[in-house]
Amino acid sequence: MTLAFENVWDLEGDLDFKGTTPDLEIDVLHRPVADDGREDYPLWHIEGHEFDVQFRATGFRQHFRKAPTLASRQVFSHTERGGCTFTEVGF
């Protein structure tokens, strides 16, 4: 699955990818309440493994890259997930 955020700005955060290939595995996605009254650009906060970012965006589109798979574990390898891609073409 790929999340494609639209009209992103005010990006800030912490990325810890020194010497490694980034694995952008999301733990939590929130929309905190901003205190500046800018409801036209909501605040987003993504917490993941070795990264934490906040930004503003008008929304996002969700692209499913593969058909659902029944598994006995919670984690798929990079290859099982279909690698890294930003294609908007689904299965």
Short mmCIF file of C-alpha atoms in Angstrom, two decimals:
data_model
loop_
_atom_site.label_atom_id
_atom_site.label_comp_id
_atom_site.label_asym_id
_atom_site.label_seq_id
_atom_site.Cartn_x
_atom_site.Cartn_y
_atom_site.Cartn_z
CA MET A 1 0.00 0.00 0.00
CA THR A 2 1.21 3.50 -0.78
CA LEU A 3 -0.02 6.77 0.75
CA ALA A 4 0.42 9.74 -1.61
CA PHE A 5 -0.06 13.05 0.23
CA GLU A 6 -1.25 16.04 -1.78
CA ASN A 7 -0.10 19.67 -1.56
CA VAL A 8 2.53 19.04 1.13
CA TRP A 9 4.27 21.93 2.84
CA ASP A 10 5.80 22.86 6.23
CA LEU A 11 7.62 19.51 6.39
CA GLU A 12 9.75 18.86 9.48
CA GLY A 13 10.89 15.81 11.33
CA ASP A 14 13.58 13.36 12.24
CA LEU A 15 14.96 10.72 9.88
CA ASP A 16 17.54 8.21 11.13
CA PHE A 17 18.79 6.47 7.96
CA LYS A 18 22.58 6.82 8.23
CA GLY A 19 24.25 4.11 6.18
CA THR A 20 21.08 2.11 5.66
CA THR A 21 18.36 1.75 3.08
CA PRO A 22 15.26 3.54 4.40
CA ASP A 23 12.38 1.25 5.32
CA LEU A 24 9.41 3.59 5.68
CA GLU A 25 7.26 1.37 7.86
CA ILE A 26 4.50 3.47 9.43
CA ASP A 27 3.48 2.79 13.03
CA VAL A 28 0.97 5.61 13.56
CA LEU A 29 -0.67 8.25 11.36
CA HIS A 30 -2.46 11.08 13.19
CA ARG A 31 -4.08 14.40 12.41
CA PRO A 32 -3.31 16.55 15.45
CA VAL A 33 -5.40 19.62 16.07
CA ALA A 34 -3.37 22.64 14.96
CA ASP A 35 -3.64 25.78 17.06
CA ASP A 36 -3.14 28.25 14.20
CA GLY A 37 -6.62 28.06 12.60
CA ARG A 38 -5.31 26.78 9.22
CA GLU A 39 -8.05 24.23 8.61
CA ASP A 40 -7.53 24.40 4.81
CA TYR A 41 -4.20 22.60 5.28
CA PRO A 42 -4.53 20.01 8.06
CA LEU A 43 -1.53 19.00 10.14
CA TRP A 44 -0.38 15.38 9.72
CA HIS A 45 2.00 13.44 11.97
CA ILE A 46 3.54 10.12 10.90
CA GLU A 47 5.51 8.03 13.37
CA GLY A 48 7.47 5.11 12.02
CA HIS A 49 10.44 2.86 12.53
CA GLU A 50 13.43 5.22 12.70
CA PHE A 51 11.52 8.30 11.52
CA ASP A 52 9.04 10.87 12.74
CA VAL A 53 7.63 13.60 10.45
CA GLN A 54 5.01 16.34 10.64
CA PHE A 55 3.70 18.36 7.74
CA ARG A 56 0.65 20.02 6.29
CA ALA A 57 -1.25 18.54 3.34
CA THR A 58 -4.74 18.81 1.90
CA GLY A 59 -5.15 15.03 2.12
CA PHE A 60 -3.87 11.78 0.70
CA ARG A 61 -4.71 9.03 -1.76
CA GLN A 62 -4.23 5.39 -0.83
CA HIS A 63 -3.01 2.97 -3.52
CA PHE A 64 -3.20 -0.78 -3.00
CA ARG A 65 -0.39 -2.40 -4.99
CA LYS A 66 -1.22 -6.07 -4.44
CA ALA A 67 -4.27 -8.14 -3.63
CA PRO A 68 -4.70 -8.91 0.09
CA THR A 69 -2.64 -11.85 1.37
CA LEU A 70 -3.57 -14.06 4.31
CA ALA A 71 -0.50 -14.57 6.49
CA SER A 72 0.29 -16.11 9.85
CA ARG A 73 2.64 -13.26 10.78
CA GLN A 74 2.44 -9.44 10.89
CA VAL A 75 5.54 -8.61 8.85
CA PHE A 76 6.30 -9.16 5.16
CA SER A 77 9.78 -8.94 3.70
CA HIS A 78 10.67 -6.16 1.27
CA THR A 79 10.31 -8.63 -1.64
CA GLU A 80 6.98 -10.03 -0.37
CA ARG A 81 5.60 -6.47 -0.21
CA GLY A 82 6.58 -5.89 -3.84
CA GLY A 83 9.63 -3.72 -3.19
CA CYS A 84 9.67 0.05 -3.24
CA THR A 85 7.37 1.70 -5.74
CA PHE A 86 5.28 4.83 -6.01
CA THR A 87 3.06 3.63 -8.82
CA GLU A 88 -0.60 4.60 -8.71
CA VAL A 89 -1.60 1.51 -10.67
CA GLY A 90 -3.29 -1.07 -8.47
CA PHE A 91 -3.58 -4.80 -8.78
#
